[in-house]
Structures are given as structure tokens and as C-alpha cells.
Coordinates of C-alpha atoms in Angstrom, one line a residue:
M2 CA 68.1 127.5 100.3
V3 CA 68.1 130.3 97.8
R4 CA 67.6 129.0 94.3
P5 CA 68.4 126.4 91.6
I6 CA 71.2 126.9 89.8
G7 CA 71.9 123.4 87.9
Q8 CA 70.3 120.1 86.9
G9 CA 71.8 116.8 86.9
A10 CA 71.2 113.5 86.0
T11 CA 70.8 112.6 90.1
G12 CA 69.9 115.8 91.4
T13 CA 68.8 119.3 91.5
V14 CA 71.8 121.9 92.6
W15 CA 70.9 125.4 94.6
Q16 CA 72.6 127.7 95.9
G17 CA 72.3 127.9 99.8
E18 CA 73.6 130.2 102.5
E19 CA 75.5 128.8 105.5
R20 CA 73.5 130.5 108.4
S21 CA 76.1 131.0 111.0
T22 CA 78.6 132.9 108.4
G23 CA 76.0 133.8 105.8
E24 CA 78.9 132.6 103.2
P25 CA 77.1 130.9 99.6
V26 CA 77.4 127.1 99.0
A27 CA 76.2 124.6 96.4
V28 CA 73.5 122.1 97.6
K29 CA 73.0 118.9 95.7
L30 CA 69.5 117.5 96.3
L31 CA 68.9 113.6 95.2
H32 CA 65.6 113.7 93.2
E33 CA 62.8 112.4 95.1
S34 CA 61.9 110.0 92.4
L35 CA 65.2 108.2 92.8
L36 CA 65.3 108.3 96.8
R37 CA 63.9 104.7 96.7
Q38 CA 66.3 103.2 94.5
P39 CA 68.8 101.8 96.9
R40 CA 71.7 101.5 94.6
L41 CA 71.4 105.1 93.5
V42 CA 71.0 106.2 96.9
T43 CA 73.8 104.2 97.8
R44 CA 75.8 106.1 95.0
F45 CA 74.9 109.3 96.2
V46 CA 76.3 108.7 99.7
Q47 CA 79.2 107.1 98.1
E48 CA 79.7 110.7 96.5
R49 CA 79.8 112.3 99.8
T50 CA 82.6 109.4 101.0
I51 CA 84.6 110.1 98.0
L52 CA 85.0 113.7 98.4
L53 CA 85.3 113.9 102.2
M54 CA 88.4 111.8 101.4
L55 CA 89.8 114.4 98.8
R56 CA 91.1 117.4 100.2
H57 CA 93.0 119.2 97.0
R58 CA 92.8 122.6 95.9
H59 CA 91.5 121.6 92.6
V60 CA 88.7 119.4 93.8
V61 CA 85.3 120.7 95.0
R62 CA 85.3 120.3 98.8
V63 CA 82.2 118.6 100.2
R64 CA 81.1 120.3 103.7
D65 CA 78.3 118.0 104.8
L66 CA 76.0 115.6 103.9
F67 CA 72.2 116.0 105.7
S68 CA 68.7 114.3 105.6
V69 CA 65.9 116.1 106.4
G70 CA 62.9 113.7 106.2
E71 CA 63.0 111.9 102.7
T72 CA 65.9 114.6 101.4
L73 CA 69.1 113.7 100.9
G74 CA 71.3 116.9 100.3
L75 CA 75.2 117.5 99.5
V76 CA 76.7 120.5 100.6
M77 CA 79.6 121.6 98.8
D78 CA 81.4 124.8 97.9
L79 CA 80.2 127.1 95.6
V80 CA 82.0 127.4 92.4
D81 CA 80.9 130.2 90.6
G82 CA 83.0 130.5 87.2
G83 CA 81.1 128.3 85.3
S84 CA 82.3 125.3 84.0
L85 CA 85.2 124.5 81.6
R86 CA 82.7 123.6 78.7
D87 CA 81.6 127.2 78.9
H88 CA 84.9 128.6 78.7
L89 CA 85.6 126.3 75.5
N90 CA 82.2 127.6 74.1
R91 CA 83.2 131.1 74.6
H92 CA 86.5 130.8 73.3
G93 CA 86.8 128.1 70.8
T94 CA 90.2 127.2 71.6
V95 CA 92.7 128.1 74.5
P96 CA 96.7 129.0 73.7
P97 CA 98.8 125.7 74.6
A98 CA 100.2 127.2 77.6
E99 CA 96.8 127.8 79.2
A100 CA 96.1 124.5 78.3
V101 CA 98.8 122.7 79.7
R102 CA 98.5 124.8 82.7
L103 CA 94.6 123.6 83.4
A104 CA 95.2 119.9 82.0
G105 CA 98.3 120.1 85.2
Q106 CA 96.0 121.3 87.8
V107 CA 93.6 118.4 86.4
A108 CA 96.2 116.1 86.5
S109 CA 97.4 117.2 90.0
A110 CA 93.6 116.3 91.4
L111 CA 93.6 113.1 89.9
A112 CA 96.7 112.2 91.0
E113 CA 95.8 112.5 94.8
A114 CA 92.5 110.7 94.0
H115 CA 94.7 107.7 92.2
E116 CA 97.0 107.6 95.6
L117 CA 93.6 107.2 97.5
G118 CA 92.2 104.5 95.1
I119 CA 89.5 106.4 93.3
I120 CA 88.7 106.5 89.8
H121 CA 86.7 109.4 88.5
R122 CA 85.5 107.4 85.2
D123 CA 83.8 110.5 83.7
L124 CA 86.2 113.2 83.4
K125 CA 85.3 116.0 80.6
P126 CA 85.1 119.9 80.5
D127 CA 81.4 119.7 81.6
N128 CA 82.9 118.1 85.1
I129 CA 85.6 120.9 85.7
L130 CA 84.5 123.8 87.3
L131 CA 86.3 127.1 87.2
S132 CA 87.1 129.6 89.8
T133 CA 89.1 132.9 89.4
E134 CA 92.2 133.2 91.4
G135 CA 95.0 136.1 91.0
G136 CA 93.1 136.8 87.3
K137 CA 93.6 133.4 86.1
P138 CA 90.9 130.4 85.7
E139 CA 91.8 127.4 88.3
T140 CA 90.2 124.3 87.8
R141 CA 87.9 122.5 90.5
L142 CA 87.1 118.7 89.8
T143 CA 83.7 117.7 90.8
D144 CA 81.1 114.8 90.0
F145 CA 82.5 111.7 91.5
G146 CA 79.2 110.1 91.4
I147 CA 80.2 107.6 89.3
A148 CA 83.9 107.0 90.3
R149 CA 84.9 104.0 92.4
I150 CA 86.9 102.9 95.1
L151 CA 88.8 100.1 94.1
N152 CA 88.8 98.2 97.2
L153 CA 84.8 98.3 97.3
P154 CA 82.4 96.3 95.5
S155 CA 81.5 98.1 92.4
M156 CA 78.3 100.0 92.4
T157 CA 77.6 99.6 89.0
T158 CA 76.1 96.6 86.9
P159 CA 79.1 94.2 86.0
N160 CA 80.6 94.7 82.7
A161 CA 78.3 98.1 82.3
V162 CA 80.0 101.0 80.6
V163 CA 80.3 104.0 82.4
G164 CA 81.5 107.3 81.1
T165 CA 80.8 109.8 77.9
P166 CA 81.8 107.9 74.7
H167 CA 83.8 110.7 73.2
Y168 CA 86.1 110.7 76.6
M169 CA 86.2 106.9 77.2
A170 CA 89.4 104.7 76.8
P171 CA 89.5 101.7 74.4
E172 CA 89.0 99.4 76.9
A173 CA 86.3 101.0 78.6
F174 CA 83.9 100.2 75.8
H175 CA 83.8 96.4 76.6
G176 CA 83.2 96.9 80.4
T177 CA 86.6 96.1 81.5
T178 CA 87.7 97.1 85.2
P179 CA 88.6 101.0 85.4
S180 CA 92.1 101.5 86.0
A181 CA 94.0 105.2 87.0
A182 CA 94.9 104.7 83.0
T183 CA 91.4 105.2 82.2
D184 CA 91.3 108.6 83.6
V185 CA 94.5 109.7 82.1
Y186 CA 93.1 108.6 78.6
A187 CA 90.4 110.8 79.2
L188 CA 92.9 113.7 80.2
G189 CA 94.7 113.6 77.2
V190 CA 91.3 113.7 75.2
L191 CA 90.5 117.0 77.6
L192 CA 94.1 118.3 76.5
Y193 CA 93.3 118.0 73.0
E194 CA 89.8 119.4 73.2
L195 CA 91.3 122.5 74.6
V196 CA 94.1 123.1 72.0
T197 CA 91.8 122.5 69.0
G198 CA 88.7 122.9 70.0
H199 CA 86.9 119.7 69.7
P200 CA 87.5 115.9 71.1
P201 CA 89.8 113.8 68.7
Y202 CA 87.5 111.7 67.5
R203 CA 84.3 113.3 66.1
S204 CA 81.9 110.5 65.0
D205 CA 78.1 110.4 65.6
S206 CA 77.7 106.6 65.0
I207 CA 78.3 104.3 67.9
P208 CA 80.3 102.0 66.1
E209 CA 82.3 104.5 64.5
L210 CA 83.3 106.1 67.5
M211 CA 84.2 102.9 69.4
R212 CA 86.6 101.7 65.9
L213 CA 88.3 105.3 66.2
H214 CA 89.2 104.9 69.7
A215 CA 90.5 101.2 69.3
E216 CA 92.6 102.4 66.5
G217 CA 93.9 105.5 68.0
S218 CA 94.7 107.5 65.1
P219 CA 94.2 111.1 66.2
E220 CA 94.5 114.0 63.5
R221 CA 97.2 116.3 64.2
R222 CA 96.3 119.9 63.5
P223 CA 99.2 122.2 62.0
G224 CA 100.3 124.5 64.8
I225 CA 100.5 122.0 68.0
P226 CA 104.1 122.3 69.6
D227 CA 106.2 118.7 69.6
P228 CA 106.3 118.2 72.9
L229 CA 102.6 119.0 73.6
W230 CA 101.8 116.3 70.7
R231 CA 104.1 113.9 72.6
I232 CA 102.5 113.7 75.8
V233 CA 98.8 114.1 73.9
T234 CA 99.8 111.0 72.4
S235 CA 101.1 109.0 75.1
C236 CA 97.9 109.9 76.9
L237 CA 95.8 108.2 74.1
S238 CA 98.0 104.9 73.9
G239 CA 95.6 102.0 73.1
K240 CA 97.5 100.1 75.6
P241 CA 97.0 101.2 79.1
R242 CA 100.3 100.2 80.5
L243 CA 101.8 102.6 78.0
R244 CA 100.3 105.7 79.3
P245 CA 102.2 107.8 81.9
S246 CA 100.7 108.1 85.5
A247 CA 98.9 111.2 86.6
A248 CA 101.7 112.0 88.8
E249 CA 104.1 111.7 86.3
L250 CA 102.0 114.1 83.9
V251 CA 101.9 116.7 86.7
A252 CA 105.6 117.4 86.3
D253 CA 105.8 117.1 82.6
L254 CA 102.9 119.6 82.1
R255 CA 104.3 122.0 84.5
K256 CA 107.5 122.2 82.8
L257 CA 106.2 122.5 79.6
S258 CA 103.7 125.2 80.2
A259 CA 106.7 127.5 81.1
D260 CA 107.9 126.6 77.6
L261 CA 105.1 127.3 75.3
G262 CA 104.5 131.0 76.6
D263 CA 104.6 132.5 73.1
V264 CA 102.6 129.9 71.3
P265 CA 99.2 131.4 69.9
A266 CA 95.8 129.3 70.0
L267 CA 94.8 127.7 67.3
P268 CA 92.2 129.3 65.3
R269 CA 88.4 128.0 66.3
P270 CA 87.5 124.8 64.4
S271 CA 85.6 125.7 61.1
S272 CA 82.9 122.5 61.6
P273 CA 81.6 121.9 65.0
V274 CA 80.3 118.5 66.4
A275 CA 77.4 117.2 64.3
E276 CA 74.4 116.9 66.1
S277 CA 73.8 112.9 66.7
L278 CA 71.2 111.4 65.1
P279 CA 68.5 109.7 67.3
G280 CA 69.4 106.6 69.0
Q281 CA 73.0 107.5 68.2
I282 CA 76.1 109.1 70.7
P283 CA 75.1 112.5 71.4
A284 CA 78.1 114.8 70.5
P285 CA 79.7 116.9 73.2
R286 CA 76.7 119.7 73.8
R287 CA 77.0 123.1 74.8
H288 CA 75.2 123.9 78.2
A289 CA 74.2 126.8 80.0
P290 CA 76.6 128.0 82.8
R291 CA 76.3 125.6 85.5
N292 CA 75.8 128.4 88.3
D293 CA 73.2 130.3 86.2
A294 CA 69.9 130.4 87.7
P295 CA 67.3 128.8 85.1
R296 CA 65.4 131.8 83.4
N297 CA 62.0 132.9 83.8
R298 CA 61.5 130.1 86.0
W299 CA 62.2 131.8 89.7
I300 CA 62.6 135.2 89.5
R301 CA 59.3 136.3 88.0
P302 CA 56.6 133.7 89.1
G303 CA 54.0 136.3 88.3
A304 CA 54.6 136.6 84.7
T305 CA 54.6 132.6 84.6
A306 CA 51.2 132.5 85.9
A307 CA 50.2 135.4 83.7
V308 CA 51.8 133.0 80.6
V309 CA 49.8 129.6 81.9
A310 CA 46.7 131.7 82.0
G311 CA 47.2 133.1 78.9
T312 CA 47.9 129.6 77.3
M313 CA 44.8 128.1 79.1
L314 CA 42.8 131.2 77.4
A315 CA 44.1 130.7 73.9
S316 CA 43.5 127.0 74.1
G317 CA 39.8 127.5 75.4
I318 CA 39.1 130.1 72.5
A319 CA 41.2 127.6 69.8
T320 CA 38.6 124.6 70.9
T321 CA 35.5 126.7 71.2
A322 CA 36.3 128.0 67.6
W323 CA 37.2 123.9 66.4
H324 CA 33.8 123.2 67.8
L325 CA 32.1 126.1 66.1
G326 CA 33.8 125.3 62.9
R327 CA 32.5 121.6 62.8
S328 CA 29.1 122.7 63.9
G329 CA 28.1 125.2 61.6
D330 CA 27.7 128.5 63.4
Q331 CA 26.6 127.9 66.8
A332 CA 27.1 125.0 69.4
R333 CA 25.8 121.9 69.7
T334 CA 23.3 121.0 72.5
V335 CA 22.8 117.3 72.9
I336 CA 19.7 115.8 75.5
V337 CA 21.3 112.6 77.1
A338 CA 19.3 110.1 78.9
P339 CA 21.6 107.8 80.9
S340 CA 19.0 105.0 81.6
A341 CA 18.4 104.0 77.8
P342 CA 20.4 103.2 74.9
Q343 CA 20.4 106.1 72.0
A344 CA 18.7 104.0 69.7
S345 CA 15.6 103.7 71.9
L346 CA 15.5 107.6 72.5
P347 CA 13.0 109.7 70.4
A348 CA 14.3 111.7 67.1
S349 CA 14.4 114.9 69.6
T350 CA 16.6 113.2 71.9
R351 CA 19.2 111.9 69.6
R352 CA 22.6 113.4 68.9
T353 CA 22.9 115.5 66.1
A354 CA 26.0 115.7 64.7
A355 CA 27.4 118.3 62.0
P356 CA 27.4 116.6 58.6
P357 CA 30.5 116.6 56.5
Q358 CA 30.1 119.7 53.9
N359 CA 29.8 117.6 51.0
R360 CA 26.8 115.4 52.3
Q361 CA 24.7 118.4 54.0
N362 CA 22.2 119.1 51.3
T363 CA 21.4 115.3 50.9
R364 CA 20.2 115.1 54.3
P365 CA 16.4 116.1 55.3
A366 CA 15.4 119.7 55.9
K367 CA 14.4 118.7 59.3
A368 CA 18.0 117.5 60.2
R369 CA 19.7 120.4 58.9
K370 CA 17.9 122.8 61.0
A371 CA 18.3 120.7 64.2
A372 CA 22.4 120.6 63.0
R373 CA 22.0 124.6 62.9
G374 CA 20.2 125.0 66.2
V375 CA 16.8 125.8 65.1
A376 CA 14.3 124.7 67.7
L377 CA 12.0 122.0 66.2
P378 CA 8.7 120.6 68.0
T379 CA 9.2 117.8 70.3
P380 CA 7.4 114.7 68.6
R381 CA 5.3 112.3 70.9
P382 CA 6.9 108.9 71.9
T383 CA 5.4 105.9 70.3
S384 CA 3.8 103.2 72.2
D385 CA 7.6 101.5 72.8
V386 CA 9.6 104.1 73.8
R387 CA 9.3 106.3 76.7
A388 CA 10.9 109.6 77.6
T389 CA 13.0 109.8 80.7
P390 CA 12.4 112.1 83.2
R391 CA 15.9 112.1 84.4
A392 CA 17.1 113.0 81.0
V393 CA 19.9 115.7 81.7
T394 CA 21.3 118.4 79.2
R395 CA 24.9 118.7 78.6
A396 CA 27.4 120.0 75.9
V397 CA 29.0 116.9 74.6
S398 CA 32.2 117.0 72.2
R399 CA 34.9 114.7 71.4
S400 CA 37.6 114.5 73.5
P401 CA 41.3 115.5 71.4
V402 CA 42.8 113.4 74.1
P403 CA 44.0 110.0 73.2
E404 CA 43.0 106.6 75.0
G405 CA 45.6 105.6 77.6
R406 CA 48.5 103.5 76.7
P407 CA 47.8 99.7 78.1
Y408 CA 51.5 99.7 78.7
G409 CA 54.3 101.5 80.3
P410 CA 57.2 103.3 78.6
W411 CA 60.0 101.1 76.9
Q412 CA 62.7 100.6 79.8
C413 CA 66.3 99.9 77.8
S414 CA 69.6 99.0 78.8
Q415 CA 72.4 99.8 76.3
N416 CA 75.5 98.1 76.3
F417 CA 79.2 98.5 74.6
V418 CA 81.2 95.5 73.5
F419 CA 84.1 95.5 71.5
D420 CA 85.0 92.4 70.1
L421 CA 88.7 91.5 70.0
A422 CA 89.0 88.7 67.7
T423 CA 87.3 90.5 65.0
R424 CA 88.1 94.1 66.1
T425 CA 84.6 95.1 65.7
P426 CA 82.3 97.6 68.0
L427 CA 79.0 96.5 68.6
G428 CA 76.1 98.2 70.8
P429 CA 73.3 95.5 71.9
R430 CA 70.3 97.0 73.4
H431 CA 67.6 95.3 75.6
C432 CA 63.9 96.7 76.2
H433 CA 60.9 95.9 78.0
S434 CA 57.4 97.4 78.7
L435 CA 54.9 96.5 81.5
G436 CA 51.4 96.7 80.9
R437 CA 48.7 93.8 80.4
D438 CA 51.5 91.5 79.8
V439 CA 55.4 92.2 79.5
Q440 CA 56.3 93.2 76.2
F441 CA 60.1 92.6 75.1
Q442 CA 62.5 93.3 72.2
A443 CA 66.6 93.8 71.4
S444 CA 68.4 95.4 69.0
L445 CA 71.8 95.9 67.6
T446 CA 74.3 98.5 66.4
A447 CA 77.2 97.7 64.3
P448 CA 79.3 99.1 61.4
A449 CA 77.8 99.5 57.8
G450 CA 78.6 97.0 55.6
G451 CA 77.7 93.9 57.5
R452 CA 75.0 91.6 57.9
G453 CA 73.6 90.2 61.2
R454 CA 71.1 87.9 63.0
I455 CA 69.1 88.8 66.4
E456 CA 67.5 86.3 68.6
V457 CA 65.7 87.6 71.7
R458 CA 63.9 85.9 74.7
L459 CA 62.4 86.4 77.9
Q460 CA 64.1 84.5 81.1
D461 CA 63.5 84.0 84.6
A462 CA 66.1 86.2 86.1
A463 CA 66.6 83.7 89.2
T464 CA 66.6 80.1 87.4
G465 CA 67.6 81.3 83.9
R466 CA 64.8 79.4 82.5
T467 CA 63.4 80.9 79.0
V468 CA 59.8 81.8 79.6
A469 CA 59.0 83.4 76.4
G470 CA 60.9 82.9 72.8
P471 CA 63.0 83.0 71.3
T472 CA 62.0 85.1 68.6
T473 CA 64.2 85.5 65.4
C474 CA 65.4 87.9 63.1
D475 CA 67.5 86.7 60.4
G476 CA 69.1 88.6 57.3
L477 CA 69.5 91.8 58.9
S478 CA 71.4 94.4 56.8
F479 CA 73.4 97.2 58.6
T480 CA 74.2 100.2 56.4
R481 CA 75.3 104.0 56.9
E482 CA 71.5 105.0 56.7
S483 CA 70.5 102.2 59.3
F484 CA 73.3 101.5 61.8
T485 CA 70.8 99.7 64.1
K486 CA 68.4 96.7 63.5
Q487 CA 65.8 95.8 65.9
C488 CA 64.0 92.4 66.7
G489 CA 60.5 92.5 68.2
P490 CA 58.5 93.3 70.3
A491 CA 57.3 89.9 71.5
G492 CA 54.5 89.3 74.1
A493 CA 54.6 87.2 77.2
R494 CA 52.2 86.5 80.3
P495 CA 54.8 85.2 82.7
S496 CA 53.8 84.4 86.8
R497 CA 54.0 87.5 88.6
G498 CA 56.0 88.3 91.7
R499 CA 59.5 87.3 89.8
S500 CA 62.2 88.9 88.2
Y501 CA 62.8 88.4 84.4
A502 CA 65.7 90.0 82.4
V503 CA 65.5 90.1 78.4
V504 CA 68.3 88.0 76.8
M505 CA 69.5 88.7 73.3
S506 CA 72.2 86.4 71.4
Y507 CA 73.5 87.8 67.8
R508 CA 75.6 87.3 65.2
Y509 CA 77.2 89.9 62.8
E510 CA 79.4 89.3 59.6
R511 CA 81.4 91.3 58.2
E512 CA 84.6 91.2 55.6
G513 CA 84.7 87.4 56.3
R514 CA 84.8 88.5 60.2
T515 CA 82.1 87.2 62.5
A516 CA 81.2 88.2 65.9
T517 CA 79.0 86.1 67.9
N518 CA 77.9 86.9 71.6
T519 CA 74.9 86.5 74.2
T520 CA 74.0 89.5 76.2
R521 CA 71.5 89.8 79.2
G522 CA 69.5 93.3 80.3
R523 CA 68.8 94.2 83.6
P524 CA 66.5 92.5 85.6
F525 CA 63.0 93.7 86.4
T526 CA 60.0 92.6 88.7
W527 CA 56.8 91.7 87.1

């Protein structure tokens, strides 16, 4: 193990070295926090199984899977040319002939995978690495972590939506079983992005993006050759059966690449994809090169320690100054007697806090002197109060750290549903938080201009019995400023040791059409 070179959702990628040959390799380590989750461990091992089956020049080759203690690692070829996303960020657009050549290599890798019954399900520029051979970039397809072997049980939750929304086929938005046509659709999006510099549909709104994919009307920028546009539109067909297969694309793209040699690249797009708003689908983001070392983290540990020490010193100075500013020109010394209440202590042992400036002149002179730290004679205790000999002197200041939360973070599951009867894209979301009891809530993301109703309840996952709720929110209005409406939170204290799930029923009306449904979040144990 040499140094970390990348970070993913399920693991960290390191640059490693093969001891016997000294050859550099990439090592993907599963995050320790995920090792106790059987589904994710199974998916991680499945990634190795899938890649061992694929022996293709445009797929990252897996060399080994190892386990040391509680660590799982996957050893792969090291591809040092960055990703296709990095290439796009540098150049903006790619000449049509080069775009077709790269897309043809990806199609060749997909054709091999589809022949083995494997669907990638998350094809995008970030998951395509580049190596340089003969002076030209060559693609290497990676990240089959969410791929599915069609003859094995799915590793994902039934009806779950998996993928990146800008590259997802219309049928994928409502959780249908993925097919080879799903990957072909994503390849069409990829080819469009290589030529134009952005995906065909660029909305930042979940419902709007789903609607655009469903309607299937990508904008044709001037300068796109007719044969290339025909291939793009055939891949982006709304009906999976009308899309070509990956194997058919290989031959078509190879022939087309030779015919487009003199066509120049389109100019870089003038308006990049807007940053997404909170709670909405993120636009394709620019990432640091996948194989670059994280800067200032592993190269100079001494400098990091100096920065940390300097930060602590500055924090200490700022904190001291804050206290001095609140108590006049000297720090406060407080005598505390732990065995007696503060009200029973003599005046000299009570806490003397600095008063607000606008009230300082109204206090007795003796109190003002005490606040400034001036020594005062200690009064003799009265008959009903005795000074304790165990009194200790310590500096007391109010802690800036707030009281700990009684609940853990919200755990949410997001679904995407496309209602075929009303042609309406919807995004139901279920959330729960555990603490002294169970808090639960739900929200719905829908197109602007409609009205809706949400009903949320807590159910026993095994029996389906409602244990709390329902909580109902009616008359919800969806606007361009507020695509998402929330219902809750509500609280419940069900029996412990059982599994529960948040269930929501919703109704959405727009332009005389009504969509109704009931969805259920992921079960959790209380």
C-alpha cells in the first residue's frame, strides 16, 4: 500500500505495489463502517465476481480479492489517465470522430458484459477511466459495484432506483427491471455529452428531469452531423425495444468514426449545468482526477500537525479573549462548594458574573469591585450557613458546545416514481430518526402547479400493523420555489426489538389528472 488516490461511496482506492514484480496496482478497500452490513459486503464481493468474468481490453481488470482481519480489498489494474469526466472538464467538447471512437470502445465493453448477462446500470463519464496507448486515449470501464447478473437475485431493494439521474433511461425512474437497453440509453447520453459538452437534459429539478427523459426531445445543436444524430436519437428512444444493441452499435460507430475525420469539435457550452438546489438532484459535478493524491494530506504530515496546532492555539487565544471581553479586564475566579447549594454559600463564595454594560452602574460598588477581581474581605458565616472546608477554586466558563441531541440523524430513503396514467414524475421520500422514541416523517417532490395530500404512518415491518399515525397533511401546493412538501415529524414509542417501516400514501392533482400511490421506506430495527 503506497498512498490513497481516490474515494468512493463504498471504499477508498489506494495505489499499491505488487511485491513480486514491483508493478503498480490499484487497491479498493471497503469502508470499515460498512463491513457489518451484509448487503454492502455482498455487493462488494459481487463486484469482484463480475469483473473476474469480464476479460476485455476496455474493462478494468481485477487481479485478486483479499481479506486481512476485518478488511476487504480488491486489487485491480492501475489506470493513471484520469476519467472521461476529467477529459471533458479540460477540453469542453470532443471532436465527433473522437467521440464516436471512444463511445465505440465503451459499446464493445458493454456488448461483452451483456453477453454474460451483466448490466452496468451506472454508465457515465466518471466511471470510464482513460489510459494512453499509441498517443490516443483508450477507455477502461469500471465501477460495476451496482451491476446486476440477470440470473442471480438482485442485490438491491425491490423497485429501488439505482443510477445517476442525468444518465437514466425513462423506465429506470420507476424501478423496472434493468436491461441491456438501459445501458444503451446511458451510452446515448454519454455520446451526446462528449459532442456537446453537457447531457441532453439539464434541469436541476427531480420532477422536471424525469419529465424531460420521458418526453424524449433532446436539443440538436448546430454542427452535429446527421449520421451521428441518428445514432444518438436511436439510443435515446423512449421505448427500450427501439434502441439498438451494444453489439450493433460497435459496428455502426466504428464505420462512422472513419467518416467524421474532418468535422471540427463544437464550441464549449456557454452555460454550464447549474448547481443543484438543496433537496434536488445534483448536476454532474467536476471531480479531481481519480488517481491524484489528496493534496496536503499524505505528503506533508508535519505541515498538517503544524496547522492543527496553530488552529488550537488560535482557538485558545480567541476563547480567552472572549471571556476577558465578557468579564472586564481580568478572568473570573469562582469558588465552588460541591456539597452545598449556591444559595446557601456566603457572598464571597457565590459566582460573580460580569453584568451587561448597560446595567453596570446600577449594581452596588462592592459587587462591581468583585466583578473586576478586586479582593474583598471575607464576611463571617451566619449561624445557618457553614463554609465547607472542601471548597475548591477553579475557573468556570460557559461551554460553547450545545447540549447533545436526544435523537440520531435522519435516515431517509428516496424513491422515484413515474405515474404512467398521468405522465407525472414523483419523488416520495421516507425518513426516521431514533432516540428516546421513534421520529418519522415523509415528503413528496412533484412538478410545480399541482396540489397534493400526504399521509404518513409507522408500520410493523413483519405484520404490516400500523403502530403510529396516520399524520395527514392536506392542501399542499407545489410551486417552482417549493417542489418538495413535507409531512411530519411525528413521534412514536413502539415495542423494542422489532423492525418498523415508514409508510406514506399520497395524492397529487395537476391539470385535471390525479396520481395516487402508497410507498414504503426501508425497514429499520428499534
